Amino acid sequence: MVFKCVLTAVRASKIGAMKVRRGGKVMLPEAVMHSLMIAGVDYPMLFRISAAKSVEKEHTEKIRYIHCGVLEFTSPGNTIVLPDWMVAYLGADDFGNLVVESVSLPLGGYVKLRALEETFLKLHNPKAVLEHNLADFSALTKGVTIEIFHNNQTYHVSVCDIQAQNDDPRADSDGICIIDVDVVLDIDHPTLEDSQHRDSQPSLSFQQVNGSKESTVDSDLLRHGKAHEFMAFSGNGKTVCGSKETSNSSRKSTEITTEGYPSPESAYIPFAGEGRFLKR
């Protein structure tokens, strides 16, 4: 028997539910748990969540949906608490209506993920980071972009492909269950389309090169040829008394005189004068 209801969407950040924000599970009200038990829904309890659309929009817009599990049945009232990224993907409004229905998904056998940030692949062990974050997910949906966290950084990962286990009769589903199952994980590299989602870098920036900072020259300057070479001042100068002094490029810009000072090569002569005491 399939269970289905309509609940009010609440972002996890609105109520400070960090355990929901970091992962792919939701919070449901206690009344839903009793209804699931009456309907005979067995473990694992998995759900298909979609935004409630009007009749007019159902024929003009494609309704997005996502598969997920439940973290706990403690959400207040008639609400469903979701991760912020899940609300954004569904295109739901704050406190808008979401359709929640129970589903039965096949056990996963293969998952292909693509990180949308190149910096993620530069981590020490990106595959281990993914495996650690996927422990907070009960199900994955093909085509969905999820969020994972590592060292206070947020990364976006797209679910490119999923495959169920060969012996599962529900293998034609676009979602899989990843609870208590060994899944082959494959990591794909970011594409050119993925890089367009990132902020463009300024034309003049600083890059870390071998522990020192090096400026990046604007490409407009390179198109106009080499940068101008440094040229020293070649005009006429005046002395303090007002007389003009012509410039001479061959002469040193600064001359240091040592007149009145002892030569460094002269021998050291100790003090030979008469000394005095403060008190006699």
PDB file of C-alpha atoms in Angstrom:
ATOM      1  CA  MET A   1       0.000   0.000   0.000  1.00  0.00           C
ATOM      2  CA  VAL A   2       1.305   3.462  -0.947  1.00  0.00           C
ATOM      3  CA  PHE A   3       1.175   6.317   1.521  1.00  0.00           C
ATOM      4  CA  LYS A   4       0.734   9.877   0.183  1.00  0.00           C
ATOM      5  CA  CYS A   5       0.220  13.268   1.828  1.00  0.00           C
ATOM      6  CA  VAL A   6       0.860  16.996   1.399  1.00  0.00           C
ATOM      7  CA  LEU A   7       3.117  18.791   3.891  1.00  0.00           C
ATOM      8  CA  THR A   8       4.460  22.319   4.339  1.00  0.00           C
ATOM      9  CA  ALA A   9       8.122  22.743   3.364  1.00  0.00           C
ATOM     10  CA  VAL A  10      10.543  24.191   5.919  1.00  0.00           C
ATOM     11  CA  ARG A  11      14.238  24.748   5.216  1.00  0.00           C
ATOM     12  CA  ALA A  12      16.589  23.195   7.737  1.00  0.00           C
ATOM     13  CA  SER A  13      18.455  26.488   8.096  1.00  0.00           C
ATOM     14  CA  LYS A  14      15.250  28.200   9.213  1.00  0.00           C
ATOM     15  CA  ILE A  15      15.088  26.173  12.413  1.00  0.00           C
ATOM     16  CA  GLY A  16      18.807  25.431  12.832  1.00  0.00           C
ATOM     17  CA  ALA A  17      18.519  21.718  12.074  1.00  0.00           C
ATOM     18  CA  MET A  18      22.143  21.116  11.079  1.00  0.00           C
ATOM     19  CA  LYS A  19      21.770  17.324  11.141  1.00  0.00           C
ATOM     20  CA  VAL A  20      19.160  17.655   8.381  1.00  0.00           C
ATOM     21  CA  ARG A  21      21.016  20.334   6.445  1.00  0.00           C
ATOM     22  CA  ARG A  22      24.075  18.111   6.025  1.00  0.00           C
ATOM     23  CA  GLY A  23      22.756  15.122   4.175  1.00  0.00           C
ATOM     24  CA  GLY A  24      19.888  13.791   2.093  1.00  0.00           C
ATOM     25  CA  LYS A  25      17.279  12.907   4.697  1.00  0.00           C
ATOM     26  CA  VAL A  26      14.204  14.777   5.919  1.00  0.00           C
ATOM     27  CA  MET A  27      12.225  15.213   9.119  1.00  0.00           C
ATOM     28  CA  LEU A  28       8.544  14.226   9.136  1.00  0.00           C
ATOM     29  CA  PRO A  29       5.818  14.762  11.756  1.00  0.00           C
ATOM     30  CA  GLU A  30       4.969  12.020  14.209  1.00  0.00           C
ATOM     31  CA  ALA A  31       1.496  11.641  12.702  1.00  0.00           C
ATOM     32  CA  VAL A  32       3.063  10.485   9.431  1.00  0.00           C
ATOM     33  CA  MET A  33       4.867   7.671  11.240  1.00  0.00           C
ATOM     34  CA  HIS A  34       1.575   6.339  12.589  1.00  0.00           C
ATOM     35  CA  SER A  35      -0.016   6.561   9.145  1.00  0.00           C
ATOM     36  CA  LEU A  36       2.923   4.664   7.610  1.00  0.00           C
ATOM     37  CA  MET A  37       2.547   1.882  10.169  1.00  0.00           C
ATOM     38  CA  ILE A  38      -1.172   1.618   9.466  1.00  0.00           C
ATOM     39  CA  ALA A  39      -0.472   1.516   5.716  1.00  0.00           C
ATOM     40  CA  GLY A  40       1.998  -1.311   6.259  1.00  0.00           C
ATOM     41  CA  VAL A  41       5.051   0.465   4.825  1.00  0.00           C
ATOM     42  CA  ASP A  42       8.105  -1.596   5.709  1.00  0.00           C
ATOM     43  CA  TYR A  43      11.697  -0.630   6.416  1.00  0.00           C
ATOM     44  CA  PRO A  44      13.517   1.076   4.824  1.00  0.00           C
ATOM     45  CA  MET A  45      11.013   3.894   4.584  1.00  0.00           C
ATOM     46  CA  LEU A  46      11.832   5.788   1.371  1.00  0.00           C
ATOM     47  CA  PHE A  47       9.907   8.662  -0.156  1.00  0.00           C
ATOM     48  CA  ARG A  48       9.406  10.491  -3.429  1.00  0.00           C
ATOM     49  CA  ILE A  49       9.070  14.239  -2.797  1.00  0.00           C
ATOM     50  CA  SER A  50       7.855  16.740  -5.380  1.00  0.00           C
ATOM     51  CA  ALA A  51       6.515  20.277  -5.411  1.00  0.00           C
ATOM     52  CA  ALA A  52       2.743  20.585  -5.462  1.00  0.00           C
ATOM     53  CA  LYS A  53       1.828  22.264  -8.777  1.00  0.00           C
ATOM     54  CA  SER A  54      -1.455  23.641  -9.977  1.00  0.00           C
ATOM     55  CA  VAL A  55      -3.349  21.908 -12.781  1.00  0.00           C
ATOM     56  CA  GLU A  56      -2.274  24.557 -15.284  1.00  0.00           C
ATOM     57  CA  LYS A  57       1.465  24.196 -14.474  1.00  0.00           C
ATOM     58  CA  GLU A  58       1.360  20.398 -14.637  1.00  0.00           C
ATOM     59  CA  HIS A  59       0.881  20.603 -18.426  1.00  0.00           C
ATOM     60  CA  THR A  60       3.503  23.338 -19.040  1.00  0.00           C
ATOM     61  CA  GLU A  61       6.279  22.650 -16.533  1.00  0.00           C
ATOM     62  CA  LYS A  62       8.188  19.510 -15.745  1.00  0.00           C
ATOM     63  CA  ILE A  63       7.716  18.596 -12.107  1.00  0.00           C
ATOM     64  CA  ARG A  64      10.966  17.849 -10.317  1.00  0.00           C
ATOM     65  CA  TYR A  65      11.146  15.154  -7.695  1.00  0.00           C
ATOM     66  CA  ILE A  66      13.744  13.538  -5.501  1.00  0.00           C
ATOM     67  CA  HIS A  67      14.039  10.320  -3.520  1.00  0.00           C
ATOM     68  CA  CYS A  68      15.136  10.393   0.096  1.00  0.00           C
ATOM     69  CA  GLY A  69      14.861   8.747   3.475  1.00  0.00           C
ATOM     70  CA  VAL A  70      13.638  10.000   6.828  1.00  0.00           C
ATOM     71  CA  LEU A  71      15.984  11.002   9.637  1.00  0.00           C
ATOM     72  CA  GLU A  72      13.373  11.201  12.381  1.00  0.00           C
ATOM     73  CA  PHE A  73       9.665  11.869  12.953  1.00  0.00           C
ATOM     74  CA  THR A  74       9.937  15.027  15.041  1.00  0.00           C
ATOM     75  CA  SER A  75       9.046  17.890  12.699  1.00  0.00           C
ATOM     76  CA  PRO A  76       6.521  20.344  14.158  1.00  0.00           C
ATOM     77  CA  GLY A  77       2.886  20.299  13.068  1.00  0.00           C
ATOM     78  CA  ASN A  78       2.108  19.456   9.473  1.00  0.00           C
ATOM     79  CA  THR A  79       5.603  20.311   8.176  1.00  0.00           C
ATOM     80  CA  ILE A  80       8.494  18.551   6.456  1.00  0.00           C
ATOM     81  CA  VAL A  81      12.019  19.800   7.203  1.00  0.00           C
ATOM     82  CA  LEU A  82      14.386  19.449   4.257  1.00  0.00           C
ATOM     83  CA  PRO A  83      18.005  20.363   3.476  1.00  0.00           C
ATOM     84  CA  ASP A  84      18.283  23.763   1.815  1.00  0.00           C
ATOM     85  CA  TRP A  85      19.747  22.303  -1.385  1.00  0.00           C
ATOM     86  CA  MET A  86      16.786  19.939  -1.699  1.00  0.00           C
ATOM     87  CA  VAL A  87      14.265  22.777  -1.445  1.00  0.00           C
ATOM     88  CA  ALA A  88      16.183  24.735  -4.078  1.00  0.00           C
ATOM     89  CA  TYR A  89      16.301  21.760  -6.440  1.00  0.00           C
ATOM     90  CA  LEU A  90      12.575  21.115  -6.147  1.00  0.00           C
ATOM     91  CA  GLY A  91      11.872  24.783  -6.848  1.00  0.00           C
ATOM     92  CA  ALA A  92       9.668  24.972  -3.787  1.00  0.00           C
ATOM     93  CA  ASP A  93       8.843  28.160  -1.939  1.00  0.00           C
ATOM     94  CA  ASP A  94       9.376  28.652   1.763  1.00  0.00           C
ATOM     95  CA  PHE A  95       6.364  27.169   3.533  1.00  0.00           C
ATOM     96  CA  GLY A  96       5.045  25.911   0.196  1.00  0.00           C
ATOM     97  CA  ASN A  97       3.312  22.583  -0.255  1.00  0.00           C
ATOM     98  CA  LEU A  98       5.205  19.391  -1.075  1.00  0.00           C
ATOM     99  CA  VAL A  99       3.778  16.034  -2.077  1.00  0.00           C
ATOM    100  CA  VAL A 100       5.270  13.158  -0.070  1.00  0.00           C
ATOM    101  CA  GLU A 101       4.615   9.561  -1.102  1.00  0.00           C
ATOM    102  CA  SER A 102       6.221   6.307  -0.067  1.00  0.00           C
ATOM    103  CA  VAL A 103       8.174   4.353  -2.696  1.00  0.00           C
ATOM    104  CA  SER A 104      10.057   1.092  -3.008  1.00  0.00           C
ATOM    105  CA  LEU A 105      13.467   1.513  -4.655  1.00  0.00           C
ATOM    106  CA  PRO A 106      15.918  -1.130  -5.908  1.00  0.00           C
ATOM    107  CA  LEU A 107      19.202  -1.694  -4.144  1.00  0.00           C
ATOM    108  CA  GLY A 108      22.028   0.274  -5.737  1.00  0.00           C
ATOM    109  CA  GLY A 109      24.957  -1.414  -7.407  1.00  0.00           C
ATOM    110  CA  TYR A 110      26.748   1.415  -9.227  1.00  0.00           C
ATOM    111  CA  VAL A 111      26.878   5.219  -8.884  1.00  0.00           C
ATOM    112  CA  LYS A 112      28.689   7.726 -11.090  1.00  0.00           C
ATOM    113  CA  LEU A 113      29.178  11.155  -9.534  1.00  0.00           C
ATOM    114  CA  ARG A 114      30.669  14.355 -10.956  1.00  0.00           C
ATOM    115  CA  ALA A 115      32.060  17.118  -8.758  1.00  0.00           C
ATOM    116  CA  LEU A 116      31.168  20.564 -10.089  1.00  0.00           C
ATOM    117  CA  GLU A 117      34.169  22.209  -8.418  1.00  0.00           C
ATOM    118  CA  GLU A 118      37.686  21.356  -9.540  1.00  0.00           C
ATOM    119  CA  THR A 119      38.946  22.071  -6.032  1.00  0.00           C
ATOM    120  CA  PHE A 120      37.121  18.994  -4.797  1.00  0.00           C
ATOM    121  CA  LEU A 121      39.296  16.709  -6.918  1.00  0.00           C
ATOM    122  CA  LYS A 122      42.385  18.322  -5.378  1.00  0.00           C
ATOM    123  CA  LEU A 123      41.496  16.991  -1.942  1.00  0.00           C
ATOM    124  CA  HIS A 124      43.736  14.342  -0.458  1.00  0.00           C
ATOM    125  CA  ASN A 125      41.190  11.538  -0.952  1.00  0.00           C
ATOM    126  CA  PRO A 126      38.001  12.768  -2.679  1.00  0.00           C
ATOM    127  CA  LYS A 127      36.549   9.267  -2.941  1.00  0.00           C
ATOM    128  CA  ALA A 128      36.767   8.787   0.816  1.00  0.00           C
ATOM    129  CA  VAL A 129      35.086  12.168   1.324  1.00  0.00           C
ATOM    130  CA  LEU A 130      32.201  11.097  -0.929  1.00  0.00           C
ATOM    131  CA  GLU A 131      31.791   7.764   0.823  1.00  0.00           C
ATOM    132  CA  HIS A 132      31.718   9.501   4.191  1.00  0.00           C
ATOM    133  CA  ASN A 133      29.038  11.989   3.063  1.00  0.00           C
ATOM    134  CA  LEU A 134      26.902   9.373   1.313  1.00  0.00           C
ATOM    135  CA  ALA A 135      26.397   7.717   4.688  1.00  0.00           C
ATOM    136  CA  ASP A 136      23.937  10.566   5.374  1.00  0.00           C
ATOM    137  CA  PHE A 137      21.850   9.588   2.323  1.00  0.00           C
ATOM    138  CA  SER A 138      19.298   6.804   2.061  1.00  0.00           C
ATOM    139  CA  ALA A 139      18.611   7.138  -1.661  1.00  0.00           C
ATOM    140  CA  LEU A 140      19.997   8.785  -4.806  1.00  0.00           C
ATOM    141  CA  THR A 141      18.130  10.110  -7.836  1.00  0.00           C
ATOM    142  CA  LYS A 142      19.641  10.323 -11.298  1.00  0.00           C
ATOM    143  CA  GLY A 143      20.140  13.895 -12.527  1.00  0.00           C
ATOM    144  CA  VAL A 144      20.012  15.504  -9.079  1.00  0.00           C
ATOM    145  CA  THR A 145      22.805  17.759  -7.795  1.00  0.00           C
ATOM    146  CA  ILE A 146      23.464  17.166  -4.116  1.00  0.00           C
ATOM    147  CA  GLU A 147      25.573  19.039  -1.568  1.00  0.00           C
ATOM    148  CA  ILE A 148      28.352  17.540   0.503  1.00  0.00           C
ATOM    149  CA  PHE A 149      30.530  19.098   3.181  1.00  0.00           C
ATOM    150  CA  HIS A 150      34.212  18.775   4.052  1.00  0.00           C
ATOM    151  CA  ASN A 151      36.359  20.972   6.294  1.00  0.00           C
ATOM    152  CA  ASN A 152      33.672  23.694   6.502  1.00  0.00           C
ATOM    153  CA  GLN A 153      33.476  23.813   2.701  1.00  0.00           C
ATOM    154  CA  THR A 154      30.404  23.076   0.582  1.00  0.00           C
ATOM    155  CA  TYR A 155      30.773  21.100  -2.647  1.00  0.00           C
ATOM    156  CA  HIS A 156      28.181  20.342  -5.311  1.00  0.00           C
ATOM    157  CA  VAL A 157      28.082  16.856  -6.795  1.00  0.00           C
ATOM    158  CA  SER A 158      25.898  15.746  -9.683  1.00  0.00           C
ATOM    159  CA  VAL A 159      24.460  12.235  -9.837  1.00  0.00           C
ATOM    160  CA  CYS A 160      25.317  11.349 -13.454  1.00  0.00           C
ATOM    161  CA  ASP A 161      24.342   7.697 -13.545  1.00  0.00           C
ATOM    162  CA  ILE A 162      22.943   5.018 -11.267  1.00  0.00           C
ATOM    163  CA  GLN A 163      22.476   1.294 -11.725  1.00  0.00           C
ATOM    164  CA  ALA A 164      20.601  -1.142  -9.565  1.00  0.00           C
ATOM    165  CA  GLN A 165      21.795  -4.607  -8.728  1.00  0.00           C
ATOM    166  CA  ASN A 166      21.229  -7.048 -11.567  1.00  0.00           C
ATOM    167  CA  ASP A 167      18.998  -9.384  -9.583  1.00  0.00           C
ATOM    168  CA  ASP A 168      16.605  -6.622  -8.482  1.00  0.00           C
ATOM    169  CA  PRO A 169      13.298  -6.655 -10.427  1.00  0.00           C
ATOM    170  CA  ARG A 170      12.891  -2.875  -9.924  1.00  0.00           C
ATOM    171  CA  ALA A 171      16.062  -2.087 -11.875  1.00  0.00           C
ATOM    172  CA  ASP A 172      14.268   0.301 -14.285  1.00  0.00           C
ATOM    173  CA  SER A 173      13.772   2.918 -11.556  1.00  0.00           C
ATOM    174  CA  ASP A 174      15.488   6.342 -11.720  1.00  0.00           C
ATOM    175  CA  GLY A 175      16.309   6.102  -8.015  1.00  0.00           C
ATOM    176  CA  ILE A 176      18.225   3.587  -5.908  1.00  0.00           C
ATOM    177  CA  CYS A 177      18.478   2.707  -2.243  1.00  0.00           C
ATOM    178  CA  ILE A 178      21.987   2.866  -0.768  1.00  0.00           C
ATOM    179  CA  ILE A 179      21.234   1.638   2.756  1.00  0.00           C
ATOM    180  CA  ASP A 180      23.352  -1.310   3.918  1.00  0.00           C
ATOM    181  CA  VAL A 181      24.593  -2.142   0.431  1.00  0.00           C
ATOM    182  CA  ASP A 182      27.979  -2.165  -1.293  1.00  0.00           C
ATOM    183  CA  VAL A 183      27.908   0.288  -4.189  1.00  0.00           C
ATOM    184  CA  VAL A 184      30.630   0.735  -6.810  1.00  0.00           C
ATOM    185  CA  LEU A 185      31.485   4.448  -6.788  1.00  0.00           C
ATOM    186  CA  ASP A 186      32.884   6.161  -9.879  1.00  0.00           C
ATOM    187  CA  ILE A 187      34.038   9.808  -9.928  1.00  0.00           C
ATOM    188  CA  ASP A 188      33.828  11.838 -13.134  1.00  0.00           C
ATOM    189  CA  HIS A 189      35.772  15.043 -13.841  1.00  0.00           C
ATOM    190  CA  PRO A 190      34.064  18.449 -14.168  1.00  0.00           C
ATOM    191  CA  THR A 191      33.031  19.510 -17.670  1.00  0.00           C
ATOM    192  CA  LEU A 192      33.093  22.904 -19.394  1.00  0.00           C
ATOM    193  CA  GLU A 193      29.408  23.403 -18.621  1.00  0.00           C
ATOM    194  CA  ASP A 194      30.105  22.841 -14.932  1.00  0.00           C
ATOM    195  CA  SER A 195      32.739  25.580 -14.875  1.00  0.00           C
ATOM    196  CA  GLN A 196      30.198  28.120 -16.129  1.00  0.00           C
ATOM    197  CA  HIS A 197      28.350  27.831 -12.816  1.00  0.00           C
ATOM    198  CA  ARG A 198      31.358  29.102 -10.923  1.00  0.00           C
ATOM    199  CA  ASP A 199      32.081  32.810 -10.498  1.00  0.00           C
ATOM    200  CA  SER A 200      34.395  34.262 -13.134  1.00  0.00           C
ATOM    201  CA  GLN A 201      37.790  35.372 -11.831  1.00  0.00           C
ATOM    202  CA  PRO A 202      38.772  39.078 -12.138  1.00  0.00           C
ATOM    203  CA  SER A 203      41.231  40.134 -14.829  1.00  0.00           C
ATOM    204  CA  LEU A 204      43.717  41.284 -12.200  1.00  0.00           C
ATOM    205  CA  SER A 205      44.220  38.866  -9.382  1.00  0.00           C
ATOM    206  CA  PHE A 206      46.884  37.235  -7.293  1.00  0.00           C
ATOM    207  CA  GLN A 207      47.908  33.629  -7.544  1.00  0.00           C
ATOM    208  CA  GLN A 208      49.949  31.615  -5.086  1.00  0.00           C
ATOM    209  CA  VAL A 209      53.117  30.456  -6.845  1.00  0.00           C
ATOM    210  CA  ASN A 210      55.721  28.457  -4.897  1.00  0.00           C
ATOM    211  CA  GLY A 211      54.788  30.111  -1.638  1.00  0.00           C
ATOM    212  CA  SER A 212      54.931  33.678  -3.019  1.00  0.00           C
ATOM    213  CA  LYS A 213      52.259  35.855  -4.594  1.00  0.00           C
ATOM    214  CA  GLU A 214      52.497  36.676  -8.257  1.00  0.00           C
ATOM    215  CA  SER A 215      50.256  39.155 -10.050  1.00  0.00           C
ATOM    216  CA  THR A 216      48.296  38.087 -13.105  1.00  0.00           C
ATOM    217  CA  VAL A 217      48.503  40.710 -15.868  1.00  0.00           C
ATOM    218  CA  ASP A 218      45.309  41.800 -17.571  1.00  0.00           C
ATOM    219  CA  SER A 219      44.938  40.267 -21.016  1.00  0.00           C
ATOM    220  CA  ASP A 220      44.195  43.730 -22.495  1.00  0.00           C
ATOM    221  CA  LEU A 221      47.732  44.836 -21.710  1.00  0.00           C
ATOM    222  CA  LEU A 222      49.165  41.815 -23.465  1.00  0.00           C
ATOM    223  CA  ARG A 223      47.246  42.601 -26.635  1.00  0.00           C
ATOM    224  CA  HIS A 224      48.862  46.062 -26.871  1.00  0.00           C
ATOM    225  CA  GLY A 225      52.409  44.707 -26.726  1.00  0.00           C
ATOM    226  CA  LYS A 226      55.033  44.787 -24.001  1.00  0.00           C
ATOM    227  CA  ALA A 227      54.666  46.908 -20.944  1.00  0.00           C
ATOM    228  CA  HIS A 228      56.624  50.180 -20.976  1.00  0.00           C
ATOM    229  CA  GLU A 229      60.162  49.887 -19.653  1.00  0.00           C
ATOM    230  CA  PHE A 230      61.122  51.980 -16.650  1.00  0.00           C
ATOM    231  CA  MET A 231      62.701  55.352 -17.558  1.00  0.00           C
ATOM    232  CA  ALA A 232      64.454  57.522 -14.998  1.00  0.00           C
ATOM    233  CA  PHE A 233      63.715  61.258 -14.672  1.00  0.00           C
ATOM    234  CA  SER A 234      65.523  63.121 -17.483  1.00  0.00           C
ATOM    235  CA  GLY A 235      64.456  66.725 -16.911  1.00  0.00           C
ATOM    236  CA  ASN A 236      66.367  69.713 -15.532  1.00  0.00           C
ATOM    237  CA  GLY A 237      66.820  70.107 -11.799  1.00  0.00           C
ATOM    238  CA  LYS A 238      67.421  73.125  -9.562  1.00  0.00           C
ATOM    239  CA  THR A 239      69.553  73.521  -6.490  1.00  0.00           C
ATOM    240  CA  VAL A 240      68.369  75.050  -3.247  1.00  0.00           C
ATOM    241  CA  CYS A 241      69.791  78.444  -4.199  1.00  0.00           C
ATOM    242  CA  GLY A 242      67.835  78.426  -7.461  1.00  0.00           C
ATOM    243  CA  SER A 243      70.568  77.707  -9.994  1.00  0.00           C
ATOM    244  CA  LYS A 244      69.819  75.189 -12.728  1.00  0.00           C
ATOM    245  CA  GLU A 245      71.705  71.968 -12.969  1.00  0.00           C
ATOM    246  CA  THR A 246      71.721  69.902 -16.132  1.00  0.00           C
ATOM    247  CA  SER A 247      71.031  66.209 -15.920  1.00  0.00           C
ATOM    248  CA  ASN A 248      73.700  63.701 -16.725  1.00  0.00           C
ATOM    249  CA  SER A 249      72.525  60.170 -17.304  1.00  0.00           C
ATOM    250  CA  SER A 250      76.035  58.782 -16.934  1.00  0.00           C
ATOM    251  CA  ARG A 251      76.482  60.325 -13.512  1.00  0.00           C
ATOM    252  CA  LYS A 252      75.303  58.434 -10.432  1.00  0.00           C
ATOM    253  CA  SER A 253      71.994  59.580  -9.039  1.00  0.00           C
ATOM    254  CA  THR A 254      73.363  59.798  -5.497  1.00  0.00           C
ATOM    255  CA  GLU A 255      76.905  60.439  -4.317  1.00  0.00           C
ATOM    256  CA  ILE A 256      78.002  59.872  -0.732  1.00  0.00           C
ATOM    257  CA  THR A 257      80.881  61.918   0.633  1.00  0.00           C
ATOM    258  CA  THR A 258      83.011  60.904   3.572  1.00  0.00           C
ATOM    259  CA  GLU A 259      84.800  64.204   4.159  1.00  0.00           C
ATOM    260  CA  GLY A 260      85.463  64.824   7.859  1.00  0.00           C
ATOM    261  CA  TYR A 261      85.089  61.143   8.788  1.00  0.00           C
ATOM    262  CA  PRO A 262      88.056  58.906   9.635  1.00  0.00           C
ATOM    263  CA  SER A 263      89.041  56.370   7.035  1.00  0.00           C
ATOM    264  CA  PRO A 264      87.917  52.824   7.848  1.00  0.00           C
ATOM    265  CA  GLU A 265      91.500  51.673   7.163  1.00  0.00           C
ATOM    266  CA  SER A 266      93.017  53.963   9.891  1.00  0.00           C
ATOM    267  CA  ALA A 267      94.362  52.312  13.045  1.00  0.00           C
ATOM    268  CA  TYR A 268      92.327  52.390  16.250  1.00  0.00           C
ATOM    269  CA  ILE A 269      93.525  55.063  18.799  1.00  0.00           C
ATOM    270  CA  PRO A 270      92.227  54.673  22.340  1.00  0.00           C
ATOM    271  CA  PHE A 271      90.991  57.660  24.394  1.00  0.00           C
ATOM    272  CA  ALA A 272      93.955  59.465  25.986  1.00  0.00           C
ATOM    273  CA  GLY A 273      92.351  62.527  27.597  1.00  0.00           C
ATOM    274  CA  GLU A 274      91.761  63.426  31.234  1.00  0.00           C
ATOM    275  CA  GLY A 275      88.850  61.677  32.843  1.00  0.00           C
ATOM    276  CA  ARG A 276      86.474  63.032  35.534  1.00  0.00           C
ATOM    277  CA  PHE A 277      84.311  61.421  38.187  1.00  0.00           C
ATOM    278  CA  LEU A 278      80.766  62.407  39.126  1.00  0.00           C
ATOM    279  CA  LYS A 279      81.809  62.782  42.761  1.00  0.00           C
ATOM    280  CA  ARG A 280      85.145  63.809  44.133  1.00  0.00           C
TER     281      ARG A 280
END
